Coordinates of C-alpha atoms in Angstrom, one line a residue:
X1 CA -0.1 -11.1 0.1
X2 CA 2.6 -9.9 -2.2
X3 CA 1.3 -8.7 -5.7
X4 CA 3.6 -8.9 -9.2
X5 CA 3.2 -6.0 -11.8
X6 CA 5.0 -6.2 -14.9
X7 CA 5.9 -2.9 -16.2
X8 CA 4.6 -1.9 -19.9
X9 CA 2.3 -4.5 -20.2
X10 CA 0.0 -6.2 -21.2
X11 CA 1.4 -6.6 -24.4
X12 CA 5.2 -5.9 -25.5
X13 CA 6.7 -5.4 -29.2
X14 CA 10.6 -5.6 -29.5
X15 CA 12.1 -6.0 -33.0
X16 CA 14.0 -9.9 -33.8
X17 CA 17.3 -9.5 -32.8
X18 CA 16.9 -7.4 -30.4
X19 CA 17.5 -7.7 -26.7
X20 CA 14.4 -8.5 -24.2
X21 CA 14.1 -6.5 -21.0
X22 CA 11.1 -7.2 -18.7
X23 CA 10.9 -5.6 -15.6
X24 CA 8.7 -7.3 -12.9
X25 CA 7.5 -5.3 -9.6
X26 CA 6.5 -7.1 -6.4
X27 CA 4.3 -5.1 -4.0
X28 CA 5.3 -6.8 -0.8
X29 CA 2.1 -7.4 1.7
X30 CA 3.1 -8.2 4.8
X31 CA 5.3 -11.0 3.5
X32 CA 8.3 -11.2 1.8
X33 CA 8.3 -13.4 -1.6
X34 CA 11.1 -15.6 -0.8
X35 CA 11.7 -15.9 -4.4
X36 CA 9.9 -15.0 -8.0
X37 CA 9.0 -17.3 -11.0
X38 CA 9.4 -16.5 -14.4
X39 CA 7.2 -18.4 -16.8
X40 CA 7.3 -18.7 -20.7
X41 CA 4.3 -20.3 -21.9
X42 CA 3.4 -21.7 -18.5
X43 CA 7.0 -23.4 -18.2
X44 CA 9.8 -22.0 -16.0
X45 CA 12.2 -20.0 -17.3
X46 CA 15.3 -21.8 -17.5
X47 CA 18.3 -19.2 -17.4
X48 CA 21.2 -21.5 -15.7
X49 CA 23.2 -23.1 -18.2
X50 CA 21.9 -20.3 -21.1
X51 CA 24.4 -17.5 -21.6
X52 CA 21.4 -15.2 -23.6
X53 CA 19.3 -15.8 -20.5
X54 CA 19.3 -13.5 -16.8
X55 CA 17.5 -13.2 -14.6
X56 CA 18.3 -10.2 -11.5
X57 CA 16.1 -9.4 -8.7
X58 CA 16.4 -6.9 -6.2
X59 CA 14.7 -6.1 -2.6
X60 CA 14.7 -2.7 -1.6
X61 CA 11.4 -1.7 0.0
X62 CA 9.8 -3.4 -2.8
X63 CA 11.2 -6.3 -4.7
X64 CA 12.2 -5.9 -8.4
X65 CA 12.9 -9.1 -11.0
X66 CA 14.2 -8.3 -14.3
X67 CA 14.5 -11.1 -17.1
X68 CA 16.8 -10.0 -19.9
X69 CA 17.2 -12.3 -23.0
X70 CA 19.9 -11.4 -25.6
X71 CA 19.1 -11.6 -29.6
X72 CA 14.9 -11.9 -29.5
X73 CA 13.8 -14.6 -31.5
X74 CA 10.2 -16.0 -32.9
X75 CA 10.8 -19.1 -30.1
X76 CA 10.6 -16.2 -27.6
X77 CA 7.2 -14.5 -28.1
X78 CA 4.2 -15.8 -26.1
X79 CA 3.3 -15.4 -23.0
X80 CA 5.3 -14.5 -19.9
X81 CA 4.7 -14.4 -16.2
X82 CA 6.3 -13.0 -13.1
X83 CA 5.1 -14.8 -9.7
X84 CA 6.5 -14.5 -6.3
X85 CA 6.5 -17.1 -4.2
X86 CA 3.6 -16.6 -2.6
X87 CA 1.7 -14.3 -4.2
X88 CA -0.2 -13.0 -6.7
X89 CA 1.2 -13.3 -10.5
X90 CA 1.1 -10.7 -13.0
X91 CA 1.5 -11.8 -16.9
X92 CA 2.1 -9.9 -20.4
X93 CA 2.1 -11.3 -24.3
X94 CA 5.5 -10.8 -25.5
X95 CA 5.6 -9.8 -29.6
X96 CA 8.6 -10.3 -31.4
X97 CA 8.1 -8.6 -35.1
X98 CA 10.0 -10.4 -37.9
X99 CA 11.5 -7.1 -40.0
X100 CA 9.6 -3.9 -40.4
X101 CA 6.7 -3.1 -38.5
X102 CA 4.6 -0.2 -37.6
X103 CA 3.5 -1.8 -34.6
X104 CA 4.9 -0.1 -30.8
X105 CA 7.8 -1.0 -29.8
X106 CA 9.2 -1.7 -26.4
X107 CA 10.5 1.1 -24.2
X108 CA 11.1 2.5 -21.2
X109 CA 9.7 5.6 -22.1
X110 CA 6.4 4.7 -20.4
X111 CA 8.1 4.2 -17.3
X112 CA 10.0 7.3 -16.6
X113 CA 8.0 9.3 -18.3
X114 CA 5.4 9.1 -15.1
X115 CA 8.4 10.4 -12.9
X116 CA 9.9 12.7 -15.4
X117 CA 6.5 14.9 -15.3
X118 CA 5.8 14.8 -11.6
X119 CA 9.5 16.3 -11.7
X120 CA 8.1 18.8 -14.6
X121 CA 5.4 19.9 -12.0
X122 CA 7.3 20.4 -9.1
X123 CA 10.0 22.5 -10.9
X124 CA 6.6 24.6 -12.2
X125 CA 5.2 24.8 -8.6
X126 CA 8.2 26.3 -6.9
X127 CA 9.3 28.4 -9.9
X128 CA 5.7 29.9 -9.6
X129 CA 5.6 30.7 -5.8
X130 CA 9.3 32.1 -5.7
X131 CA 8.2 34.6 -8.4
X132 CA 5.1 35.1 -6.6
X133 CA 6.9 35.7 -3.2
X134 CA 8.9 38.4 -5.0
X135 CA 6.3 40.0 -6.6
X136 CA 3.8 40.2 -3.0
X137 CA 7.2 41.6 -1.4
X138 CA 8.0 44.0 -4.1
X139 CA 4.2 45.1 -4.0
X140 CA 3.6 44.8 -0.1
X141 CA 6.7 46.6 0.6
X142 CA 5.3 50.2 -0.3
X143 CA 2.1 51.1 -1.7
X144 CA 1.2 52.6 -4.7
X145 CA -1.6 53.3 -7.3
X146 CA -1.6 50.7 -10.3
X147 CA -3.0 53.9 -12.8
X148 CA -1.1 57.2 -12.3
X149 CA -2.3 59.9 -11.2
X150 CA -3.8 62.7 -13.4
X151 CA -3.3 66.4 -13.1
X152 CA -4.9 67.1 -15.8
X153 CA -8.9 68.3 -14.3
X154 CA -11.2 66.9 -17.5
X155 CA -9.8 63.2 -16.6
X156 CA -12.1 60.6 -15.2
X157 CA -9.8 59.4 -12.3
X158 CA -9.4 62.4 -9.9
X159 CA -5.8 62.8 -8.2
X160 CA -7.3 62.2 -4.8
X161 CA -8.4 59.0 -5.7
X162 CA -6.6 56.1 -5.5
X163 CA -7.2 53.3 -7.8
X164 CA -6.6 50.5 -6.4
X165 CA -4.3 48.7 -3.9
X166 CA -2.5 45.6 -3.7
X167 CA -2.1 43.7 -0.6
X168 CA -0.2 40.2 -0.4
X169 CA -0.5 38.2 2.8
X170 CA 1.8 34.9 2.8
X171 CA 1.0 32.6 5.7
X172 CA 2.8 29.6 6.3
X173 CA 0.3 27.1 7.7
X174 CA 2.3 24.7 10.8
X175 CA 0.3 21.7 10.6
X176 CA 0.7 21.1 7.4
X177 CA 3.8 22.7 6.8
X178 CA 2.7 24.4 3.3
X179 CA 3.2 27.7 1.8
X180 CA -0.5 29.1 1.6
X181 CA -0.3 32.6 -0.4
X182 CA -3.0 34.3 -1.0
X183 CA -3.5 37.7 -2.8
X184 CA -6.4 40.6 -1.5
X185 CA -7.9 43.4 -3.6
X186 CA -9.1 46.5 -2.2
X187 CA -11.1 48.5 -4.5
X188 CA -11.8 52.3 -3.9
X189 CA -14.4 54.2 -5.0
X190 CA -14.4 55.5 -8.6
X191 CA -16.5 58.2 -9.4
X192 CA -16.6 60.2 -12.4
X193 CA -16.0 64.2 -12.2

């Protein structure tokens, strides 16, 4: 059964005057809504004939209806829902704020902001393991003590000893076609003289 969602609901502030954008989503089931309802107040939205009234709606993979009314007045707050066909409806109180309120406003911000940081992440993620990569190649490529080595006799770290060493091992694993990287320590012995 096909499910609406109405995006930055429940409850939406936009300033009078201003122009109303609501964006419904429609979650298809296994059907296709053959068309979607808009309801103010429980009353279909009439848009034919009314030049500050659209509505657009859009099926790719899932179906998108967007109601836009030009110059928000007071006769334009209340309730609004978005219904498909045959499905499930999906509603949001509508606020329109007569001059200057503190109150949120309406934006999109909510919306892409969701994408904006899964973007964030991923830019993170594979700025991380190319540095990483480097750094295991530049370090597995030779080996070398991480504390140099002392000639001087009255130090605690003897030249024969070697400090540590740094091994990276980067795997690729096939079935789930990831980069697992992992970093080993091998600790020697450090004795005092």
């Amino acid at each position: 059964v096909p499910r609406a969602s109405i995006v930055n609901g429940p409850e939406i502030f936009v300033h009078h005057g201003s122009l109303i954008n609501l964006t419904c989503v429609v979650i298809h089931g296994t059907d296709l809504p053959v068309y979607i309802y808009w309801y103010h107040h429980n009353k279909v939205v009439e848009y034919e004939g009314r030049g500050d009234v659209t509505v657009t709606t859009h099926t790719t993979g899932n179906t998108v209806s967007t109601l836009v009314v030009e110059n928000a007045g007071s006769r334009d707050s209340g309730k609004y829902s978005c219904k498909p066909s045959n499905g499930q409806e999906d509603a949001i109180t509508l606020h329109v704020l007569q001059g200057e309120h503190s109150a949120p406003m309406q934006t999109n911000a909510a919306y892409h902001s969701q994408p904006t940081f899964i973007l964030w992440q991923l830019i993170s993620i594979i700025l991380f393991l190319s540095i990483y990569t480097q750094w295991c190649s530049f370090y597995s490529s030779y080996e070398e003590t991480i504390l140099p080595k002392s000639k001087d006799p009255t130090d605690i770290y003897s030249s024969k000893q070697e400090t540590a060493n740094l091994y990276c091992i980067i795997h690729s694993i096939s079935d789930s076609q990831s980069l697992n990287a992992s970093v080993k320590f091998r600790k020697k012995d450090y004795r005092m003289r």
